[in-house]
Amino acid sequence: MTDAPDTALSPDAFSSDVAIIGAGPAGLMAAEVIAAAGRSVAVYERMPTPARKLLLAGRGGLNLTHSEALDAFTTRYGAQAPLFADLLAAFSPADLRDWATGLGIETFVGSSGRVFPVQMKASTLVRAWLRRLEGLGVTLHTRHRWLGWDERGALRFQRGDGSETTVAPRATLLALGGASWPRTGSDGAWTELLAARGVDIAPLRPSNMGFEVPWSDHLRERFAGQPVKSVGLAFADRRLKGEFVVTETGIEGGAVYALSAPLRDAIEREGWAALTIDLMPDLPESAIAKRLRRRGAESLSTFLKKSLSLTGPRAALLREFTPASELSDPAALARHIKGLSMVLTGVRPIERAISTAGGIRLAELDASLMLTRLPGTFVAGEMLNWEAPTGGYLLQGCFAMGARVGKGMLGYLGG
Ligand SMILES: Cc1cc2nc3c(=O)[nH]c(=O)nc-3n(C[C@H](O)[C@H](O)[C@H](O)COP(=O)(O)OP(=O)(O)OC[C@H]3O[C@@H](n4cnc5c(N)ncnc54)[C@H](O)[C@@H]3O)c2cc1C
């Protein structure tokens, strides 16, 4: 796909059937569906290159989707499960894998059931996808930042050199993403433009993010950056096994992200939340207490290492959150090892989150994802009010929405 010439064009000269703003997975999937049906599509992207968040996701291996059964899959979308049941019935995880195969990208199911490209990166997929879109006649206008609408209802863009241009397509798709990792281009600035048009938007909040823990200097200095592996985590009615990372300011990583929505909600309500950690999920408390009763004159750290292989950050966390008076009581210590209470005092900012919660409320949309207040303007992707855990559910949701909105826009254009 080539960049269109960046000259000062009148609105009509630049117009196409469809303008898609935002070259992420949702926008580009819609572009493919619409262009494949023979309609002219122009994609506008504020950054110098497209799909930067998708490429960033590729650094972690690009978890495209998940292999679990559809009914379990759709529950991952929580309150919005009915919408996603519908979207995934039309564009399923299997469809997404077939689509990737069609681009020459083979996928595999990892041990956790997550689906990745064999190459474990996004760049080859993005390159092949852009070539396919170019072949379909899609034009890409990078360094075009959408600024809203002019008085005639045309789309206003600011170009890289600061000049402005307008575009008057027959239908518009806004696929501008959420507000996490703004350096990828998705900065959430669209909320003001749509709110000014009366669109109801739930406040944007971090999703799949880390938390703040007031570490002692000792723990921060010795263990920041280290993984805490094979532990159990529990909050409210959810428990899981996994790993997380100690950071300078608290904790982050897979197991933490999986509990991040209820933890975030509790912290917003109460100002804090107590996360329970099982430091030895494979050993029952009674067996741990029995081993701890054998302690002789050796230091606690030597004894924990010898009797339970409890070392490094796991042993440090135990000391950090166990009252000094209970460190030499085998029964109390065993209780803490199986259920260490770690108080989280804050949520890490949206800029460092994997994804965004909040966004355009679904009540603003019709079944084709058109804004009912702004006929002809459609929306898709992370800018809508939904959230899902990591595991491929985010990208699957965005691709499925792109496919749905593409078909919806074709229906709107008619013929
Ligand atoms: C570090 C990281 C790792 C991730 N890993 C995974 C993973 O492995 N699996 C998974 O399922 N999900 C993952 N995600 C989440 C996933 O990448 C996103 O959910 C997905 O990219 C959202 O797609 P989108 O099309 O809605 O928006 P985006 O991908 O954010 O694309 C929106 C585009 O709109 C453009 N834009 C914004 N405003 C304007 C404007 N005013 N004018 C013009 N253009 C504009 C942006 O520059 C951007 O290119 C990860 C996210 C991060 C941050």
Coordinates of C-alpha atoms and ligand atoms in Angstrom, one line a residue:
M1 CA 0.0 0.0 0.0
T2 CA 1.5 3.3 -1.0
D3 CA 1.1 6.7 0.5
A4 CA -1.1 9.0 -1.5
P5 CA 0.5 12.2 -2.7
D6 CA 0.5 14.8 0.1
T7 CA -0.7 17.8 -1.9
A8 CA -3.3 20.3 -1.0
L9 CA -6.4 18.6 -2.3
S10 CA -10.0 19.8 -2.3
P11 CA -12.5 17.7 -0.4
D12 CA -14.0 16.1 -3.4
A13 CA -10.6 15.3 -5.0
F14 CA -9.7 13.2 -1.9
S15 CA -13.1 11.6 -1.4
S16 CA -13.8 7.9 -1.5
D17 CA -16.8 5.7 -0.6
V18 CA -15.3 5.1 2.8
A19 CA -12.8 6.9 5.0
I20 CA -11.3 4.8 7.7
I21 CA -9.5 6.7 10.4
G22 CA -7.0 4.6 12.4
A23 CA -4.8 2.0 10.8
G24 CA -4.9 -0.6 13.6
P25 CA -6.4 -4.1 13.4
A26 CA -10.0 -2.9 13.6
G27 CA -9.6 -0.3 10.9
L28 CA -7.5 -2.4 8.5
M29 CA -9.8 -5.4 8.8
A30 CA -12.8 -3.2 7.9
A31 CA -10.7 -1.7 5.0
E32 CA -10.1 -5.2 3.7
V33 CA -13.8 -6.3 3.8
I34 CA -15.0 -3.1 2.1
A35 CA -12.3 -2.9 -0.6
A36 CA -12.8 -6.6 -1.3
A37 CA -16.4 -5.8 -2.2
G38 CA -15.2 -3.3 -4.8
R39 CA -15.7 -0.1 -2.8
S40 CA -13.1 2.6 -2.7
V41 CA -11.4 3.0 0.7
A42 CA -9.0 5.6 2.0
V43 CA -7.3 4.9 5.4
Y44 CA -6.0 7.9 7.4
E45 CA -3.5 7.4 10.2
R46 CA -1.8 10.1 12.3
M47 CA 1.5 8.2 12.7
P48 CA 4.2 8.0 10.0
T49 CA 3.5 4.2 9.7
P50 CA 0.4 2.0 10.3
A51 CA -0.4 -0.6 13.0
R52 CA 2.1 0.4 15.5
K53 CA 0.3 -1.1 18.5
L54 CA -0.1 -4.4 16.6
L55 CA 3.6 -4.3 16.0
L56 CA 4.3 -3.6 19.6
A57 CA 2.1 -6.6 20.6
G58 CA 4.3 -8.6 18.2
R59 CA 7.3 -8.0 20.6
G60 CA 5.5 -10.3 23.1
G61 CA 5.0 -13.0 20.4
L62 CA 1.7 -11.6 19.1
N63 CA -1.0 -13.6 20.9
L64 CA -3.6 -13.4 18.1
T65 CA -6.4 -15.3 19.6
H66 CA -7.2 -18.3 21.9
S67 CA -8.1 -21.9 21.1
E68 CA -10.7 -22.5 23.8
A69 CA -14.3 -23.3 23.0
L70 CA -16.5 -20.4 21.8
D71 CA -18.8 -20.4 24.8
A72 CA -15.9 -20.2 27.2
F73 CA -14.2 -17.6 24.9
T74 CA -17.1 -15.2 24.9
T75 CA -17.4 -15.2 28.7
R76 CA -14.0 -13.4 28.7
Y77 CA -15.8 -10.3 27.6
G78 CA -17.8 -10.1 30.9
A79 CA -20.8 -7.8 30.7
Q80 CA -20.3 -7.4 26.9
A81 CA -20.3 -11.2 26.3
P82 CA -23.6 -11.0 24.3
L83 CA -22.1 -8.6 21.7
F84 CA -19.0 -10.7 21.4
A85 CA -20.9 -14.0 21.1
D86 CA -22.6 -12.4 18.1
L87 CA -19.3 -11.0 16.6
L88 CA -17.4 -14.2 17.1
A89 CA -20.2 -16.3 15.5
A90 CA -19.5 -14.3 12.4
F91 CA -15.7 -14.0 12.7
S92 CA -14.4 -16.8 15.0
P93 CA -11.0 -17.6 16.3
A94 CA -10.8 -20.3 13.6
D95 CA -11.6 -17.6 10.9
L96 CA -8.9 -15.4 12.3
R97 CA -6.3 -18.2 12.0
D98 CA -7.5 -19.0 8.5
W99 CA -7.2 -15.3 7.6
A100 CA -3.6 -15.3 8.9
T101 CA -2.9 -18.5 6.9
G102 CA -4.2 -16.7 3.8
L103 CA -1.6 -14.1 4.4
G104 CA 1.1 -16.8 4.5
I105 CA 1.3 -16.7 8.3
E106 CA 1.0 -20.1 10.0
T107 CA -0.2 -20.2 13.6
F108 CA 0.2 -22.6 16.5
V109 CA -1.5 -23.3 19.8
G110 CA 0.8 -22.7 22.7
S111 CA 0.7 -24.8 25.9
S112 CA -1.7 -22.3 27.5
G113 CA -4.1 -22.6 24.6
R114 CA -3.1 -19.2 23.3
V115 CA -2.6 -18.9 19.5
F116 CA 0.5 -17.3 18.0
P117 CA 2.1 -16.9 14.6
V118 CA 4.9 -19.5 14.2
Q119 CA 7.3 -16.6 13.8
M120 CA 6.2 -15.1 17.1
K121 CA 6.1 -11.5 15.7
A122 CA 3.8 -9.2 13.9
S123 CA 6.0 -7.5 11.2
T124 CA 5.7 -10.2 8.6
L125 CA 1.9 -10.4 9.0
V126 CA 1.6 -6.6 8.8
R127 CA 3.7 -6.4 5.7
A128 CA 1.7 -9.1 4.0
W129 CA -1.5 -7.5 5.0
L130 CA -0.5 -4.1 3.7
R131 CA 0.5 -5.7 0.4
R132 CA -3.0 -7.3 0.2
L133 CA -4.7 -4.0 0.9
E134 CA -2.7 -2.2 -1.7
G135 CA -3.7 -4.9 -4.2
L136 CA -7.3 -4.2 -3.3
G137 CA -6.8 -0.5 -4.1
V138 CA -6.9 0.8 -0.5
T139 CA -5.0 4.1 -0.2
L140 CA -3.1 4.9 3.0
H141 CA -2.6 8.5 4.1
T142 CA -0.2 8.5 7.0
R143 CA 0.7 11.6 9.1
H144 CA -3.0 12.6 8.9
R145 CA -4.4 13.4 12.3
W146 CA -8.2 13.6 12.5
L147 CA -9.3 16.8 14.1
G148 CA -13.1 16.4 13.9
W149 CA -15.6 17.8 11.4
D150 CA -15.9 21.2 9.7
E151 CA -19.1 23.2 9.5
R152 CA -20.2 21.2 6.4
G153 CA -19.7 17.9 8.1
A154 CA -16.4 17.0 6.2
L155 CA -13.6 15.3 8.1
R156 CA -10.8 17.6 9.0
F157 CA -7.2 16.4 9.1
Q158 CA -3.9 17.9 10.1
R159 CA -1.0 16.7 8.0
G160 CA 2.6 16.2 9.1
D161 CA 3.7 19.6 7.9
G162 CA 0.9 21.3 10.0
S163 CA -1.4 22.1 7.0
E164 CA -5.0 21.0 7.1
T165 CA -7.1 19.1 4.5
T166 CA -10.7 18.0 4.5
V167 CA -12.4 14.8 3.2
A168 CA -16.0 14.1 2.4
P169 CA -16.6 10.3 2.1
R170 CA -20.0 8.7 1.9
A171 CA -19.3 6.8 5.1
T172 CA -16.7 7.1 7.9
L173 CA -15.2 4.5 10.3
L174 CA -13.5 5.8 13.4
A175 CA -11.1 3.0 14.6
L176 CA -8.9 5.2 16.8
G177 CA -8.0 2.7 19.6
G178 CA -8.0 3.3 23.3
A179 CA -5.5 5.4 25.3
S180 CA -2.8 2.9 26.4
W181 CA 0.8 3.2 25.1
P182 CA 0.0 6.6 23.4
R183 CA 3.4 6.6 21.7
T184 CA 1.9 4.0 19.3
G185 CA -0.6 6.7 18.2
S186 CA -3.7 5.8 20.2
D187 CA -4.0 8.7 22.7
G188 CA -7.7 8.8 23.4
A189 CA -8.0 12.4 22.2
W190 CA -11.1 11.5 20.2
T191 CA -13.2 11.4 23.4
E192 CA -13.6 15.2 23.4
L193 CA -14.5 15.3 19.7
L194 CA -17.3 12.7 20.1
A195 CA -18.5 13.9 23.5
A196 CA -19.0 17.4 21.8
R197 CA -21.4 15.6 19.4
G198 CA -23.4 14.2 22.3
V199 CA -21.9 10.7 22.1
D200 CA -22.0 9.0 25.5
I201 CA -18.6 7.8 26.5
A202 CA -17.6 5.9 29.6
P203 CA -14.4 7.3 31.1
L204 CA -11.3 5.7 29.7
R205 CA -9.5 3.6 32.4
P206 CA -6.5 1.3 32.3
S207 CA -7.1 -2.4 31.8
N208 CA -4.6 -5.2 32.0
M209 CA -2.1 -3.0 34.0
G210 CA 0.2 -3.1 37.0
F211 CA -0.5 -2.0 40.5
E212 CA 1.4 0.1 43.1
V213 CA 2.8 -1.6 46.2
P214 CA 4.6 0.5 48.9
W215 CA 7.7 -1.7 49.0
S216 CA 10.4 -1.4 51.6
D217 CA 13.7 0.0 50.2
H218 CA 15.2 -3.4 50.7
L219 CA 12.7 -5.2 48.6
R220 CA 12.7 -2.6 45.8
E221 CA 16.5 -2.3 45.7
R222 CA 17.1 -6.1 45.7
F223 CA 14.2 -7.5 43.7
A224 CA 12.7 -4.9 41.3
G225 CA 12.7 -6.5 37.8
Q226 CA 12.6 -10.0 39.1
P227 CA 9.9 -12.5 38.2
V228 CA 7.9 -14.3 40.9
K229 CA 7.1 -17.7 39.3
S230 CA 4.6 -20.4 39.9
V231 CA 2.5 -18.7 42.6
G232 CA -1.3 -18.7 43.2
L233 CA -3.1 -15.3 43.2
A234 CA -6.6 -14.7 44.5
F235 CA -8.9 -11.8 44.8
A236 CA -12.6 -11.7 45.5
D237 CA -14.0 -15.0 44.0
R238 CA -11.2 -15.5 41.5
R239 CA -8.0 -17.5 41.9
L240 CA -5.4 -18.6 39.4
K241 CA -1.8 -19.8 39.1
G242 CA 0.8 -17.9 37.2
E243 CA 3.6 -15.5 37.5
F244 CA 4.2 -11.8 37.9
V245 CA 7.1 -9.3 38.1
V246 CA 8.2 -7.1 41.0
T247 CA 8.7 -3.5 39.6
E248 CA 10.1 -0.4 41.2
T249 CA 6.6 0.7 42.0
G250 CA 4.7 -2.5 42.6
I251 CA 3.7 -5.5 40.5
E252 CA 2.8 -6.3 36.9
G253 CA 2.6 -9.3 34.5
G254 CA 0.3 -12.0 33.3
A255 CA -1.2 -13.3 36.5
V256 CA -1.7 -9.7 37.8
Y257 CA -3.4 -8.6 34.5
A258 CA -5.8 -11.5 34.8
L259 CA -7.1 -10.1 38.1
S260 CA -6.7 -6.4 37.1
A261 CA -10.3 -5.5 36.4
P262 CA -11.7 -6.4 39.8
L263 CA -8.6 -5.1 41.6
R264 CA -8.8 -1.8 39.8
D265 CA -12.5 -1.5 40.6
A266 CA -11.9 -2.2 44.3
I267 CA -9.0 0.4 44.5
E268 CA -11.2 3.0 42.8
R269 CA -13.9 2.3 45.4
E270 CA -11.9 1.8 48.6
G271 CA -8.5 3.3 47.8
W272 CA -6.8 -0.1 48.3
A273 CA -7.2 -3.8 47.6
A274 CA -5.6 -6.9 49.3
L275 CA -4.3 -9.4 46.9
T276 CA -3.7 -12.9 48.3
I277 CA -0.6 -14.8 47.2
D278 CA -0.1 -18.5 47.6
L279 CA 3.7 -18.8 47.5
M280 CA 3.7 -22.6 47.4
P281 CA 0.5 -23.6 45.5
D282 CA 1.6 -27.2 45.1
L283 CA 2.0 -28.0 48.8
P284 CA -0.8 -28.0 51.4
E285 CA -0.6 -25.8 54.5
S286 CA -0.3 -28.8 56.8
A287 CA 2.7 -30.2 55.0
I288 CA 4.4 -26.8 55.0
A289 CA 3.7 -26.3 58.8
K290 CA 5.1 -29.8 59.4
R291 CA 8.4 -29.0 57.6
L292 CA 8.6 -25.6 59.4
R293 CA 8.4 -27.2 62.8
R294 CA 11.8 -28.9 62.3
R295 CA 13.7 -25.6 62.4
G296 CA 16.9 -25.7 64.5
A297 CA 19.4 -22.9 65.2
E298 CA 19.8 -21.8 61.5
S299 CA 18.7 -18.5 60.2
L300 CA 15.1 -18.2 58.8
S301 CA 16.3 -17.7 55.2
T302 CA 18.6 -20.7 55.3
F303 CA 15.9 -22.8 56.8
L304 CA 13.2 -21.7 54.3
K305 CA 15.7 -22.5 51.5
K306 CA 16.6 -25.9 52.9
S307 CA 13.1 -27.0 54.0
L308 CA 10.9 -25.5 51.3
S309 CA 13.2 -24.3 48.5
L310 CA 11.7 -20.9 49.2
T311 CA 14.3 -18.3 48.0
G312 CA 14.7 -15.1 46.0
P313 CA 11.7 -12.8 45.6
R314 CA 9.2 -15.3 47.0
A315 CA 11.1 -15.5 50.3
A316 CA 11.5 -11.7 50.3
L317 CA 7.7 -11.2 49.8
L318 CA 7.1 -13.5 52.8
R319 CA 9.3 -11.4 55.0
E320 CA 7.9 -8.2 53.6
F321 CA 4.3 -9.0 54.5
T322 CA 4.6 -11.2 57.6
P323 CA 4.5 -9.5 61.0
A324 CA 7.9 -9.9 62.7
S325 CA 6.2 -11.5 65.7
E326 CA 4.9 -14.4 63.5
L327 CA 8.1 -15.2 61.6
S328 CA 9.2 -17.8 64.2
D329 CA 5.7 -19.4 64.6
P330 CA 5.6 -22.4 62.2
A331 CA 1.7 -22.5 62.0
A332 CA 1.5 -18.7 61.4
L333 CA 4.3 -18.8 58.9
A334 CA 2.7 -21.7 57.0
R335 CA -0.6 -19.7 56.9
H336 CA 1.2 -16.7 55.4
I337 CA 3.0 -18.8 52.8
K338 CA -0.3 -20.1 51.6
G339 CA -2.2 -16.8 51.8
L340 CA 0.1 -13.8 51.9
S341 CA -1.8 -10.6 52.0
M342 CA -0.3 -7.9 49.8
V343 CA -2.0 -4.5 49.9
L344 CA -2.1 -2.7 46.6
T345 CA -2.5 1.0 47.0
G346 CA -2.8 2.3 43.4
V347 CA -3.4 1.5 39.8
R348 CA -0.6 2.1 37.3
P349 CA -1.4 4.8 34.7
I350 CA -3.2 4.0 31.4
E351 CA -0.1 5.0 29.5
R352 CA 1.5 1.8 30.7
A353 CA -1.5 -0.4 30.4
I354 CA -1.9 -3.2 27.8
S355 CA -5.4 -2.0 27.0
T356 CA -8.2 0.4 27.8
A357 CA -11.5 0.0 29.6
G358 CA -14.3 2.5 29.0
G359 CA -15.1 4.2 25.7
I360 CA -18.2 4.7 23.5
R361 CA -21.2 3.1 25.3
L362 CA -22.7 0.3 23.2
A363 CA -26.2 1.9 23.6
E364 CA -24.9 4.6 21.1
L365 CA -24.6 2.0 18.4
D366 CA -26.8 0.0 16.1
A367 CA -26.1 -3.6 15.2
S368 CA -23.8 -2.6 12.3
L369 CA -21.7 -0.5 14.8
M370 CA -23.0 2.8 13.4
L371 CA -23.4 5.7 15.8
T372 CA -27.1 6.3 15.9
R373 CA -26.6 10.1 16.6
L374 CA -24.3 10.4 13.6
P375 CA -25.7 8.5 10.7
G376 CA -22.9 7.4 8.3
T377 CA -20.3 7.4 11.1
F378 CA -19.2 3.9 12.4
V379 CA -16.9 2.9 15.2
A380 CA -14.9 -0.2 16.0
G381 CA -12.1 -1.6 18.2
E382 CA -10.8 -0.6 21.5
M383 CA -12.5 2.8 21.4
L384 CA -15.8 1.0 22.4
N385 CA -16.7 0.4 26.0
W386 CA -15.5 -3.2 26.6
E387 CA -12.6 -4.9 28.1
A388 CA -11.1 -8.4 28.1
P389 CA -8.1 -10.1 29.7
T390 CA -4.9 -10.8 27.8
G391 CA -4.8 -14.2 26.0
G392 CA -5.7 -13.1 22.5
Y393 CA -9.1 -11.8 23.4
L394 CA -8.3 -8.2 22.7
L395 CA -7.1 -8.7 19.1
Q396 CA -9.8 -11.3 18.4
G397 CA -12.4 -8.8 19.5
C398 CA -10.9 -6.0 17.4
F399 CA -10.5 -8.1 14.2
A400 CA -14.1 -9.4 14.6
M401 CA -15.4 -5.9 15.1
G402 CA -13.5 -4.8 12.0
A403 CA -15.1 -7.6 10.0
R404 CA -18.6 -6.7 11.3
V405 CA -18.3 -3.0 10.8
G406 CA -17.0 -3.5 7.2
K407 CA -20.1 -5.5 6.3
G408 CA -22.3 -3.0 8.1
M409 CA -20.8 -0.1 6.1
L410 CA -21.3 -2.0 2.8
G411 CA -24.9 -2.4 3.8
Y412 CA -25.1 1.3 4.5
L413 CA -23.6 2.2 1.1
G414 CA -26.2 -0.2 -0.5
G415 CA -25.9 -2.2 -3.7
Ligands
LIG1 C1 2.4 -3.8 24.8 C2 1.1 -4.4 24.2 C3 1.0 -5.7 23.9 C4 -0.2 -6.2 23.4 N1 -0.3 -7.6 23.1 C5 -1.4 -8.1 22.7 C6 -1.5 -9.5 22.4 O1 -0.5 -10.2 22.4 N2 -2.8 -10.0 22.1 C7 -3.9 -9.2 22.1 O2 -5.0 -9.7 21.8 N3 -3.8 -7.9 22.3 C8 -2.6 -7.3 22.6 N4 -2.6 -6.0 22.8 C9 -3.7 -5.1 22.6 C10 -4.0 -4.9 21.1 O3 -2.8 -4.5 20.5 C11 -5.1 -3.8 21.0 O4 -6.2 -4.2 21.7 C12 -5.4 -3.5 19.5 O5 -4.2 -3.0 18.8 C13 -6.5 -2.4 19.4 O6 -6.8 -2.3 18.0 P1 -7.6 -1.0 17.5 O7 -7.6 -1.2 16.0 O8 -8.9 -0.8 18.2 O9 -6.7 0.2 17.9 P2 -5.1 0.5 17.6 O10 -4.3 -0.7 17.3 O11 -4.7 1.3 18.8 O12 -5.1 1.5 16.4 C14 -5.7 2.8 16.4 C15 -5.0 3.6 15.4 O13 -5.6 4.9 15.3 C16 -4.7 5.9 15.1 N5 -5.2 7.2 15.6 C17 -5.6 7.5 16.9 N6 -6.1 8.8 16.9 C18 -6.0 9.2 15.6 C19 -6.4 10.5 15.0 N7 -6.9 11.5 15.7 N8 -6.2 10.6 13.6 C20 -5.7 9.6 12.9 N9 -5.3 8.4 13.4 C21 -5.5 8.2 14.8 C22 -3.5 5.4 16.0 O14 -2.3 6.0 15.6 C23 -3.5 3.9 15.8 O15 -2.7 3.5 14.7 C24 -1.3 -5.4 23.3 C25 -1.2 -4.0 23.6 C26 0.0 -3.5 24.0 C27 0.0 -2.0 24.4

